[in-house]
Amino acid sequence: MTVTIYDVAREANVSMATVSRVVNGNPNVKPATRKKVNDVIERLEYRPNAVARGLASKKTTSVGVILPDVSENFYSELARGIEDIATMYRYHIILSNSDQRPEKELQLIETMYGKQVDGIIFMSEHLTENVLTQMEKSPVPIVLAGTVDETNKLPSVNIDYYAAAYEAVNRLIQNGHTNIAFVGGSLSSTIIRGYLLAAYKKALQDASIDLKEDNIVETDASYEDGMEAYKQLQTLSHPPTAYFASNDEIAIGIIHGAQDTGKLVPNDIEVISFENSKLARMVRPELTSIALPLYDIGAVSMRLLTKFMSKETVEETNVHLPYRLEERDSLKK
Amino acid sequence: MTVTIYDVAREANVSMATVSRVVNGNPNVKPATRKKVNDVIERLEYRPNAVARGLASKKTTSVGVILPDVSENFYSELARGIEDIATMYRYHIILSNSDQRPEKELQLIETMYGKQVDGIIFMSEHLTENVLTQMEKSPVPIVLAGTVDETNKLPSVNIDYYAAAYEAVNRLIQNGHTNIAFVGGSLSSTIIRGYLLAAYKKALQDASIDLKEDNIVETDASYEDGMEAYKQLQTLSHPPTAYFASNDEIAIGIIHGAQDTGKLVPNDIEVISFENSKLARMVRPELTSIALPLYDIGAVSMRLLTKFMSKETVEETNVHLPYRLEERDSLKK
DNA sequence: TTGAAAGCGCTAACAT
DNA sequence: ATGTTAGCGCTTTCAA
């Protein structure tokens, strides 16, 4: 009942091979027969079966995308960048949420192999040993998006988180602060623990500011966590006068935590964030923030993957995109 | 080099059929041979090829998900609900963004057919004639998620938008307002034009309040649009004292628009929203809002689709999930 | 309980 | 420029 390439061939009085050629745009077909075949295709409403094609050609034109949670803005932004470039290169996306659980990540990678994807884009806050080795022996190319592999064995697209965080903290120091809090989403995140926190410490040290361990609070990444962290920090004998937040939600939580107790931002305390999602402009004061090019990270990752999939040689496999400091009102000018 | 079912059969001294049986959990296999086969599978690291399986069985265990834009919170929330249930039933998701463009929607549906998906979840602000007829003659089941087909020809999962909007506007009227603005994202949206606006008008009429066309502003759905709309409404001789916003971003825009000119919410103006995303608690005052169960709409849609795909009979094909009015602080109690 | 064999719908040599 | 043919790796009757 479904019409196959064979039906088209019969109706058009040509061979399957010829039909295949016109469907795939092979130039070695006489215009007349091409037209004849196309007419039949249209008449029969023939639609190539991508599964059969995949089996015969060993290419599925689909790529697996594994991320912690699509409903988080951070990842959905990346996903959109990935999808746009995928579409541009005629790939389709098989999307799965890992919830950041290593067993699930492992299993999803296996599933993607089973589905015969031509490549994989992988995102995770933290890469475990197992997952890493699993990916290193992958039968298809893999690119990490917004995800750090400290061994640099896998291709990846990121920004220079360390430099960005250093700049952020330093900006606070320039404004005269010596009592600066670090409020970071889960420290199991490689980026946060490995780069943001390290840069924070280094910036303080370079400015000869003593590190106060109490000024470092590890939370989850939500708004409530930011508020909570703010409250907690107010119990110190000398509460911080400046805050470095690892994402916008936390930053907004801090700001509201302060405002709810009558403090003014940026007059009483100053806050700098690390993300610059659209939330950044949806608070009063608007957030000064390191701007992460999430869409671009996704897009460039996918572009990189297309190169691997078509076996082009790529010069730089660990790409660092530029970031910038977006100056707004949660910091004095 | 890749190990196939044939390799396993040979190594285990059984036929391909037997291997296929154990892989698919067919009970008609002697435990001893099952064990023997499983051992070989493990030893050879055999992984079934889902593409070959799909070709032979005519089922791919993948479903197409077509939505306007994953990076919008509304849709990524739905997507998460869809994915969770899909995973539960061992389906995988092929995700595509339509950007709400009918030609692209049409083309994506075709692509999904080509990919031999077992079903489709479709989301769109507005269904064009073409897209609708295309879906009606679909070879696979389709479920609309958070998407209205006024002819009710396709299965769908929604809330009763009309009742919800009526309740929201009525809440404003109860608070004594007679000068109420309607600020809605693009009126090309079936939900907004067909239900929210209609309910707004009806609620006013039922309360014998004259409709002022100037109080209705059509914008896009963003924060800036909300601010813009607020400003525009202040140019009226009698600016509205209450605002019904079709989503949280617009509502926040309105609130900030007011606050930026020294107005107090809810004392000077009151605002009610329609979404209740996590943004709702991230503003001061927190938003009073109709709570849309987006995750659930996604989840139930997928569940419904699984029923269609396994040819179960379903009683209700146009499901309406409950909503509720979340009382917070942008409205007086 | 197990095996043999015929496809599923297409691509990709290889011929012509 | 076009046709023939052998798979791709699996499921699924049908037999035994």
XYZ file of C-alpha atoms (C1' of nucleotides) in Angstrom:
698
model
C 0.000 0.000 0.000
C 2.870 2.396 0.605
C 4.489 3.308 -2.652
C 8.084 2.299 -3.055
C 10.902 3.082 -5.386
C 10.005 -0.062 -7.245
C 6.518 1.191 -8.001
C 7.901 4.390 -9.375
C 10.399 2.506 -11.508
C 7.698 0.294 -12.983
C 5.324 3.170 -13.734
C 8.069 5.230 -15.303
C 9.546 2.354 -17.276
C 12.968 2.788 -15.804
C 15.050 0.876 -13.276
C 15.111 1.421 -9.547
C 18.623 2.754 -9.935
C 17.426 5.544 -12.157
C 14.696 6.505 -9.763
C 17.238 6.465 -6.978
C 19.429 8.745 -9.047
C 16.793 11.349 -9.637
C 15.679 11.236 -6.031
C 19.238 11.819 -4.923
C 19.951 14.481 -7.486
C 22.576 12.481 -9.319
C 23.418 14.478 -12.459
C 23.848 11.383 -14.624
C 20.247 11.320 -15.737
C 18.910 12.572 -19.024
C 16.606 15.559 -18.406
C 13.783 13.826 -20.213
C 13.868 10.726 -18.017
C 14.338 12.886 -14.971
C 11.162 14.673 -15.806
C 9.344 11.437 -16.540
C 10.398 10.011 -13.204
C 9.552 13.158 -11.309
C 6.101 13.161 -12.826
C 5.472 9.641 -11.640
C 6.848 10.475 -8.209
C 4.418 13.323 -7.972
C 1.517 11.319 -9.319
C 2.075 8.417 -6.932
C 3.035 10.733 -4.086
C 6.166 8.720 -3.610
C 8.159 9.570 -0.494
C 11.581 7.958 0.042
C 11.819 5.735 3.106
C 14.605 7.170 5.210
C 14.926 3.972 7.196
C 15.581 1.827 4.157
C 17.917 4.451 2.872
C 19.729 4.466 6.176
C 20.150 0.741 6.151
C 21.458 0.640 2.621
C 23.722 3.653 2.830
C 24.779 3.355 6.457
C 24.022 7.006 7.029
C 20.896 8.158 8.765
C 21.298 11.927 8.583
C 20.322 12.073 12.193
C 22.419 13.154 15.119
C 21.874 12.438 18.765
C 21.615 15.311 21.195
C 22.035 14.423 24.839
C 21.538 17.101 27.461
C 20.607 17.293 31.134
C 17.214 18.950 30.734
C 15.620 20.737 27.774
C 13.377 22.710 30.013
C 16.347 24.596 31.429
C 16.905 27.775 29.510
C 20.630 27.168 29.317
C 20.202 23.931 27.404
C 17.183 24.839 25.326
C 19.157 27.783 24.038
C 22.016 25.483 23.082
C 19.563 23.054 21.546
C 18.116 25.738 19.345
C 21.532 26.624 18.005
C 22.240 22.980 17.336
C 18.954 22.400 15.584
C 19.278 25.395 13.300
C 22.625 24.318 11.967
C 21.524 20.703 11.800
C 18.603 21.730 9.627
C 20.909 23.769 7.476
C 22.992 20.667 6.783
C 19.933 18.419 6.433
C 20.375 16.553 9.660
C 17.698 15.709 12.150
C 17.974 15.687 15.870
C 17.168 12.881 18.269
C 16.844 14.630 21.612
C 17.180 13.039 25.032
C 17.344 14.285 28.598
C 19.916 12.703 30.866
C 18.997 14.517 34.066
C 22.715 14.600 34.584
C 22.714 10.983 35.715
C 25.821 9.115 34.549
C 24.052 5.767 34.103
C 21.424 7.436 31.992
C 24.072 9.257 29.985
C 25.804 5.965 29.324
C 22.601 4.292 28.329
C 21.548 7.149 26.065
C 24.859 7.055 24.253
C 24.328 3.334 23.673
C 20.827 4.002 22.410
C 22.134 6.595 20.001
C 24.645 4.097 18.640
C 21.831 1.615 18.205
C 19.832 4.202 16.320
C 22.834 4.546 14.017
C 23.117 8.287 14.403
C 25.831 9.853 12.289
C 27.137 11.875 15.217
C 26.405 13.048 18.726
C 26.317 16.375 20.534
C 26.773 15.847 24.216
C 26.132 18.210 27.117
C 26.726 17.645 30.771
C 27.751 19.605 33.815
C 30.215 16.954 34.703
C 31.840 14.138 32.763
C 32.463 10.946 34.677
C 35.310 8.605 33.870
C 32.934 5.985 32.494
C 31.078 8.321 30.222
C 34.321 9.735 28.948
C 35.859 6.373 28.029
C 32.566 5.328 26.499
C 32.677 8.374 24.256
C 36.316 8.007 23.375
C 35.691 4.690 21.700
C 32.611 5.992 19.912
C 31.970 4.662 16.411
C 30.706 8.119 15.409
C 32.051 11.613 15.998
C 31.064 13.384 19.198
C 31.218 17.052 20.054
C 30.821 18.479 23.541
C 28.740 21.650 23.703
C 29.108 23.946 26.686
C 30.715 21.017 28.389
C 34.252 20.644 29.592
C 36.481 17.620 29.201
C 39.561 18.578 31.110
C 41.672 16.058 29.244
C 40.711 17.705 25.954
C 40.366 14.324 24.320
C 37.007 15.121 22.813
C 36.168 18.009 20.502
C 34.309 20.759 22.300
C 32.897 24.249 22.034
C 32.982 26.553 25.037
C 34.050 29.969 26.132
C 37.052 30.643 28.330
C 35.132 30.328 31.579
C 38.166 30.997 33.680
C 39.018 34.271 32.013
C 35.398 35.331 32.021
C 34.968 34.631 35.721
C 38.239 36.316 36.507
C 37.090 39.397 34.685
C 33.787 39.383 36.532
C 35.319 39.114 39.965
C 37.947 41.615 39.062
C 35.262 44.039 38.032
C 33.925 43.782 41.569
C 37.365 44.364 42.999
C 37.837 47.425 40.813
C 34.688 48.826 42.332
C 36.453 48.774 45.652
C 35.116 45.572 47.136
C 37.202 43.350 49.336
C 34.379 41.305 50.821
C 33.063 39.371 47.828
C 30.769 36.361 47.870
C 30.827 33.490 45.422
C 27.413 31.910 44.978
C 27.639 28.963 42.642
C 25.261 26.320 41.451
C 26.287 22.803 42.308
C 30.008 22.525 42.680
C 29.864 19.134 41.020
C 29.750 21.179 37.845
C 33.155 21.106 36.266
C 32.772 24.609 34.954
C 31.802 26.057 38.297
C 34.230 24.200 40.472
C 37.041 23.989 37.981
C 36.902 27.461 36.495
C 34.575 29.935 38.137
C 35.612 29.165 41.647
C 39.271 28.890 40.741
C 39.173 32.216 38.935
C 37.392 33.796 41.878
C 40.152 32.665 44.210
C 42.867 33.745 41.860
C 41.365 37.184 41.357
C 41.173 37.729 45.096
C 44.687 36.505 45.561
C 46.033 38.727 42.802
C 44.434 41.653 44.589
C 45.876 40.528 47.912
C 42.422 39.953 49.352
C 42.205 37.225 51.920
C 39.893 34.389 50.967
C 37.030 33.852 53.404
C 35.688 30.328 52.992
C 32.374 31.460 54.439
C 31.910 33.747 51.490
C 31.671 30.759 49.167
C 28.271 29.179 49.018
C 27.350 26.161 47.015
C 23.687 25.874 46.136
C 21.566 24.546 43.380
C 21.073 26.779 40.422
C 17.638 28.223 41.086
C 16.172 31.549 42.094
C 15.194 30.229 45.509
C 18.735 29.034 46.037
C 19.982 32.522 45.326
C 17.639 34.004 47.916
C 18.612 31.350 50.376
C 22.289 31.961 49.797
C 21.821 35.662 50.356
C 20.081 35.067 53.661
C 22.756 32.673 54.760
C 25.477 35.156 53.966
C 23.773 37.825 56.069
C 24.384 35.719 59.155
C 28.111 36.330 58.855
C 29.679 38.910 61.121
C 30.687 40.867 58.031
C 28.243 40.083 55.219
C 29.695 40.479 51.741
C 29.230 43.748 49.912
C 29.518 42.218 46.464
C 28.242 38.998 44.925
C 29.388 36.897 42.021
C 26.547 34.591 40.949
C 27.084 31.649 38.633
C 23.844 32.257 36.755
C 21.050 34.763 36.329
C 18.480 33.047 38.492
C 20.822 32.990 41.438
C 21.721 36.621 40.839
C 18.080 37.631 40.824
C 17.499 35.629 43.969
C 20.315 37.529 45.645
C 18.960 40.862 44.498
C 15.460 40.107 45.712
C 16.815 38.688 48.914
C 18.539 42.004 49.485
C 15.605 44.146 48.405
C 13.197 42.227 50.599
C 15.230 43.394 53.591
C 15.445 46.961 52.421
C 18.881 46.880 50.840
C 19.440 48.736 47.612
C 21.279 47.344 44.605
C 23.794 48.568 43.539
C 24.096 51.121 46.312
C 24.246 48.806 49.293
C 25.466 45.693 47.564
C 26.605 44.984 44.030
C 25.898 41.856 42.022
C 27.414 40.397 38.897
C 26.025 37.404 37.089
C 27.293 34.819 34.652
C 24.908 33.959 31.844
C 23.000 36.950 30.502
C 19.824 35.133 29.588
C 16.812 37.205 28.745
C 16.097 37.268 32.453
C 18.954 39.705 32.880
C 16.839 42.589 31.671
C 13.735 41.446 33.482
C 14.811 42.545 36.952
C 15.236 45.888 38.592
C 18.080 46.734 38.582
C 18.930 44.988 35.347
C 21.779 42.528 35.687
C 25.351 43.231 34.860
C 26.492 39.892 33.580
C 29.029 37.911 31.665
C 27.236 37.134 28.411
C 27.446 33.506 27.378
C 26.807 32.957 23.664
C 24.704 29.841 24.237
C 22.995 29.745 20.880
C 26.349 30.154 19.177
C 27.948 27.436 21.232
C 25.208 25.100 20.067
C 25.471 26.257 16.487
C 29.239 26.017 16.327
C 29.181 22.584 17.951
C 26.855 21.315 15.292
C 28.888 22.902 12.566
C 31.966 21.232 13.948
C 30.159 17.933 14.049
C 29.147 18.241 10.399
C 32.797 18.632 9.537
C 33.715 15.480 11.405
C 30.841 13.584 9.852
C 31.931 14.488 6.381
C 35.518 13.715 7.302
C 36.776 17.198 6.638
C 39.956 18.068 8.435
C 39.418 20.528 11.218
C 42.182 22.683 12.545
C 40.925 23.506 16.020
C 38.926 20.844 17.838
C 38.603 22.679 21.141
C 36.900 25.856 20.156
C 36.616 28.871 22.457
C 34.019 31.427 21.513
C 34.239 35.026 22.695
C 32.243 36.234 25.665
C 31.667 39.770 26.817
C 30.813 41.644 29.953
C 27.381 43.171 29.600
C 27.284 46.282 31.754
C 23.912 47.111 33.230
C 22.697 48.334 36.575
C 23.436 45.777 39.275
C 26.939 47.190 39.419
C 27.992 50.804 39.793
C 29.590 52.188 36.703
C 33.502 -4.967 11.462
C 30.261 -4.113 13.209
C 28.863 -7.205 14.793
C 25.501 -8.332 13.503
C 22.834 -10.733 14.568
C 24.367 -13.182 12.161
C 27.697 -13.142 13.974
C 25.982 -13.833 17.244
C 24.013 -16.705 15.711
C 27.145 -18.293 14.330
C 29.124 -17.971 17.553
C 26.254 -19.332 19.608
C 25.442 -22.136 17.202
C 21.848 -21.096 16.803
C 19.882 -19.431 14.034
C 19.354 -15.719 13.564
C 15.746 -16.263 14.486
C 16.702 -17.514 17.904
C 18.997 -14.598 18.532
C 16.227 -12.282 17.437
C 13.923 -13.994 19.907
C 16.192 -13.541 22.865
C 16.962 -9.976 21.955
C 13.261 -9.228 21.792
C 12.397 -11.104 24.951
C 10.310 -13.715 23.202
C 9.480 -16.348 25.859
C 9.716 -19.279 23.445
C 13.370 -19.868 24.062
C 14.835 -22.537 26.288
C 16.583 -20.862 29.247
C 19.801 -22.671 28.400
C 19.958 -21.329 24.859
C 18.873 -17.944 26.057
C 21.827 -17.876 28.378
C 24.168 -19.134 25.709
C 23.018 -16.420 23.319
C 23.199 -13.697 25.930
C 26.740 -14.684 26.747
C 27.780 -14.354 23.155
C 25.972 -11.044 22.874
C 27.912 -9.758 25.806
C 31.186 -11.164 24.620
C 30.851 -9.691 21.144
C 29.294 -6.496 22.452
C 26.467 -6.963 20.037
C 24.105 -4.011 19.738
C 20.948 -4.382 17.651
C 20.729 -2.070 14.677
C 17.561 -0.058 15.172
C 17.493 0.968 11.539
C 17.449 -2.586 10.240
C 14.922 -3.442 12.851
C 12.792 -0.526 11.770
C 12.910 -1.583 8.163
C 11.981 -5.158 8.909
C 9.306 -4.479 11.484
C 7.927 -1.235 10.107
C 8.111 0.348 13.521
C 10.862 2.733 14.479
C 9.966 3.494 18.092
C 10.525 7.110 17.341
C 8.012 9.903 17.359
C 8.276 13.278 15.710
C 7.903 16.394 17.821
C 7.236 19.589 15.911
C 7.096 22.856 17.797
C 7.611 26.540 17.047
C 10.769 27.059 19.100
C 12.409 24.924 21.790
C 14.124 27.896 23.268
C 10.792 29.335 24.377
C 10.013 28.268 27.893
C 6.434 27.407 26.986
C 7.506 24.797 24.474
C 10.562 23.449 26.221
C 8.354 22.718 29.196
C 5.949 20.813 26.980
C 8.858 19.051 25.333
C 10.136 17.845 28.654
C 6.794 16.338 29.531
C 6.656 14.653 26.150
C 10.133 13.262 26.439
C 9.663 11.830 29.889
C 6.644 9.818 28.888
C 8.233 8.858 25.595
C 11.193 7.445 27.466
C 8.876 5.595 29.783
C 7.325 3.849 26.790
C 10.670 3.352 25.048
C 10.138 5.875 22.329
C 12.640 8.383 21.116
C 11.994 11.893 20.030
C 12.919 13.565 16.782
C 12.655 17.252 17.544
C 12.181 20.058 15.047
C 11.494 23.766 15.234
C 8.941 25.165 12.834
C 9.268 28.824 13.765
C 5.536 28.838 13.290
C 5.925 28.977 9.536
C 3.237 26.950 7.786
C 5.467 25.890 4.889
C 8.039 24.658 7.335
C 5.398 22.863 9.350
C 4.208 21.132 6.214
C 7.694 20.183 5.224
C 8.577 18.908 8.685
C 5.510 16.705 8.756
C 6.597 15.243 5.426
C 10.081 14.679 6.756
C 8.689 12.878 9.763
C 6.704 10.592 7.497
C 9.844 9.913 5.545
C 11.662 9.070 8.739
C 8.911 6.543 9.399
C 8.070 7.868 12.835
C 5.404 5.878 14.631
C 3.540 9.026 15.627
C 3.741 12.800 15.848
C 3.191 15.400 18.533
C 2.431 18.720 16.968
C 2.450 22.190 18.487
C 1.559 25.451 16.869
C -0.013 28.747 17.781
C -2.186 28.566 14.759
C -3.208 25.765 12.443
C -3.581 26.673 8.801
C -5.989 24.892 6.500
C -3.154 23.210 4.632
C -1.411 21.904 7.674
C -4.659 20.611 9.052
C -5.632 18.641 5.958
C -2.098 17.349 5.697
C -2.366 15.999 9.211
C -5.817 14.570 8.747
C -4.571 12.177 6.104
C -1.547 11.231 8.150
C -0.379 7.619 7.918
C 0.506 7.735 11.622
C -1.354 9.041 14.659
C -0.937 12.710 15.557
C -1.691 14.461 18.820
C -1.839 18.221 19.250
C -0.228 19.486 22.444
C -1.203 22.891 23.779
C -2.565 23.541 20.334
C -6.134 24.125 19.298
C -7.877 22.651 16.282
C -11.246 24.316 16.348
C -12.780 21.567 14.259
C -11.714 18.991 16.832
C -10.769 16.581 14.103
C -7.409 15.800 15.623
C -6.739 14.478 19.113
C -5.448 17.167 21.420
C -4.509 18.034 24.967
C -5.217 21.506 26.318
C -6.842 23.304 29.174
C -10.109 25.188 28.894
C -8.498 28.453 27.883
C -11.794 30.246 27.630
C -12.906 29.399 31.138
C -9.478 30.182 32.518
C -9.341 33.583 30.871
C -12.881 34.351 31.907
C -11.975 33.587 35.480
C -8.899 35.788 35.289
C -10.708 38.786 33.899
C -13.557 38.254 36.268
C -11.129 38.287 39.148
C -10.122 41.766 38.043
C -13.757 42.835 37.853
C -14.397 41.481 41.340
C -11.628 43.725 42.556
C -13.711 46.641 41.391
C -12.105 47.415 38.057
C -14.083 48.649 35.093
C -11.174 49.867 33.028
C -9.331 46.693 32.149
C -6.664 46.237 29.517
C -6.092 43.121 27.467
C -2.470 42.717 26.427
C -2.054 39.680 24.260
C 0.774 38.176 22.292
C 0.141 37.929 18.582
C -3.533 37.700 17.849
C -2.768 35.221 15.117
C -2.605 32.749 17.964
C -5.790 30.758 17.991
C -5.745 30.507 21.742
C -5.316 34.205 22.278
C -7.686 35.472 19.651
C -10.174 32.651 19.887
C -10.364 32.165 23.617
C -8.558 34.708 25.745
C -9.833 37.727 23.913
C -13.315 36.286 23.541
C -13.461 35.454 27.234
C -12.246 38.941 28.073
C -15.021 40.484 26.057
C -17.615 38.172 27.484
C -16.553 38.798 31.059
C -16.810 42.542 30.538
C -20.162 42.207 28.872
C -21.521 39.976 31.625
C -20.500 42.665 34.081
C -22.103 45.361 31.919
C -18.786 47.037 31.327
C -18.439 48.786 28.004
C -15.698 47.429 25.817
C -13.057 49.988 24.916
C -11.216 48.842 21.811
C -8.250 50.986 22.810
C -7.801 48.835 25.866
C -6.936 45.860 23.708
C -3.353 45.745 22.593
C -1.842 43.152 20.366
C 1.886 42.726 20.713
C 4.444 40.029 20.422
C 4.930 37.857 23.450
C 8.070 39.344 24.982
C 8.960 41.387 28.021
C 9.741 44.440 25.925
C 6.372 44.138 24.256
C 4.746 44.229 27.669
C 6.585 47.410 28.583
C 5.740 48.914 25.246
C 2.082 48.042 25.631
C 1.981 49.624 29.052
C 3.446 52.844 27.722
C 1.044 52.910 24.850
C -1.904 52.444 27.176
C -0.806 55.402 29.280
C -1.425 57.693 26.361
C -5.158 57.076 26.622
C -7.275 59.718 28.300
C -8.208 57.163 30.927
C -5.424 54.612 31.250
C -6.551 51.177 32.450
C -6.330 50.360 36.131
C -6.067 46.623 35.609
C -4.229 44.460 33.102
C -4.780 40.973 31.801
C -1.558 39.700 30.201
C -1.455 36.623 27.994
C 1.839 35.438 29.431
C 4.310 36.071 32.222
C 6.850 38.022 30.237
C 4.252 40.513 29.116
C 2.933 40.793 32.660
C 6.386 41.534 33.997
C 6.894 44.073 31.248
C 3.708 45.812 32.303
C 4.719 45.790 35.946
C 8.142 47.206 35.236
C 6.661 49.709 32.842
C 4.469 50.919 35.675
C 7.184 50.847 38.306
C 9.592 52.732 36.105
C 7.148 55.642 36.158
C 6.563 55.458 39.872
C 3.324 53.480 39.898
C 2.843 50.806 42.516
C 1.529 47.318 41.860
C -1.011 46.284 43.084
C -1.925 49.585 44.681
C -2.050 51.792 41.626
C -2.662 49.145 39.030
C -3.332 45.428 39.243
C -2.004 42.768 36.880
C -2.994 39.197 36.232
C -1.037 36.835 34.025
C -1.684 33.657 32.105
C 1.069 31.059 32.324
C 2.690 30.828 35.737
C 6.143 29.910 34.588
C 8.926 30.066 37.112
C 9.239 33.723 36.195
C 6.051 34.396 38.109
C 7.863 34.317 41.422
C 10.893 36.136 40.136
C 9.338 39.597 40.083
C 8.297 41.993 42.766
C 5.388 41.834 43.299
C 5.104 38.164 42.453
C 2.594 37.454 39.724
C -0.930 36.359 40.274
C -1.474 34.084 37.314
C -3.525 31.375 35.717
C -1.328 28.315 36.081
C -0.931 26.320 32.887
C 0.155 22.716 33.449
C 2.591 22.717 30.543
C 4.628 19.704 31.559
C 1.450 17.738 32.070
C 0.026 18.775 28.747
C 3.166 17.405 27.129
C 3.111 14.247 29.192
C -0.550 13.527 28.619
C -0.189 14.195 24.901
C 2.548 11.637 24.664
C 0.593 9.162 26.729
C -2.352 9.625 24.438
C -0.128 9.094 21.438
C 1.202 5.829 22.834
C -2.375 4.622 23.074
C -3.038 5.454 19.458
C 0.222 3.878 18.381
C -0.630 0.620 20.083
C -4.154 0.818 18.723
C -5.795 0.927 22.103
C -9.230 2.459 22.097
C -9.319 5.848 23.730
C -12.484 7.284 25.164
C -11.705 10.988 25.086
C -9.558 12.299 22.259
C -9.823 15.976 23.142
C -8.468 16.111 26.627
C -8.820 19.144 28.889
C -6.521 19.285 31.865
C -7.346 21.346 34.941
C -5.839 24.781 35.456
C -5.886 26.895 38.569
C -5.595 30.502 39.577
C -2.405 31.050 41.485
C -2.945 33.956 43.851
C 0.114 36.038 44.568
C 0.827 39.715 44.893
C 0.175 41.511 41.638
C -3.489 41.551 42.603
C -5.034 42.738 45.819
C -6.482 39.919 47.829
C 11.721 -24.846 20.996
C 14.251 -23.926 16.893
C 15.528 -23.051 11.960
C 15.087 -21.630 6.966
C 14.059 -18.221 4.060
C 11.717 -14.427 2.237
C 11.446 -9.936 2.401
C 11.494 -4.618 4.386
C 12.925 -0.311 0.603
C 16.766 1.395 -0.609
C 21.951 2.257 -2.273
C 26.020 1.242 -4.682
C 29.045 -1.155 -7.235
C 29.462 -3.031 -11.666
C 27.980 -3.683 -16.389
C 26.452 -2.150 -20.502
C 22.821 7.433 -19.468
C 20.733 3.394 -17.642
C 20.060 -1.325 -15.826
C 21.276 -5.531 -12.871
C 22.165 -7.264 -8.739
C 23.820 -7.959 -4.362
C 23.431 -6.668 -0.100
C 22.328 -3.434 4.469
C 20.736 -6.191 9.453
C 16.845 -7.399 11.032
C 11.753 -9.526 11.732
C 8.485 -12.748 10.659
C 5.912 -16.278 8.679
C 6.072 -21.047 7.976
C 7.944 -25.611 8.820
C 9.872 -28.908 11.416
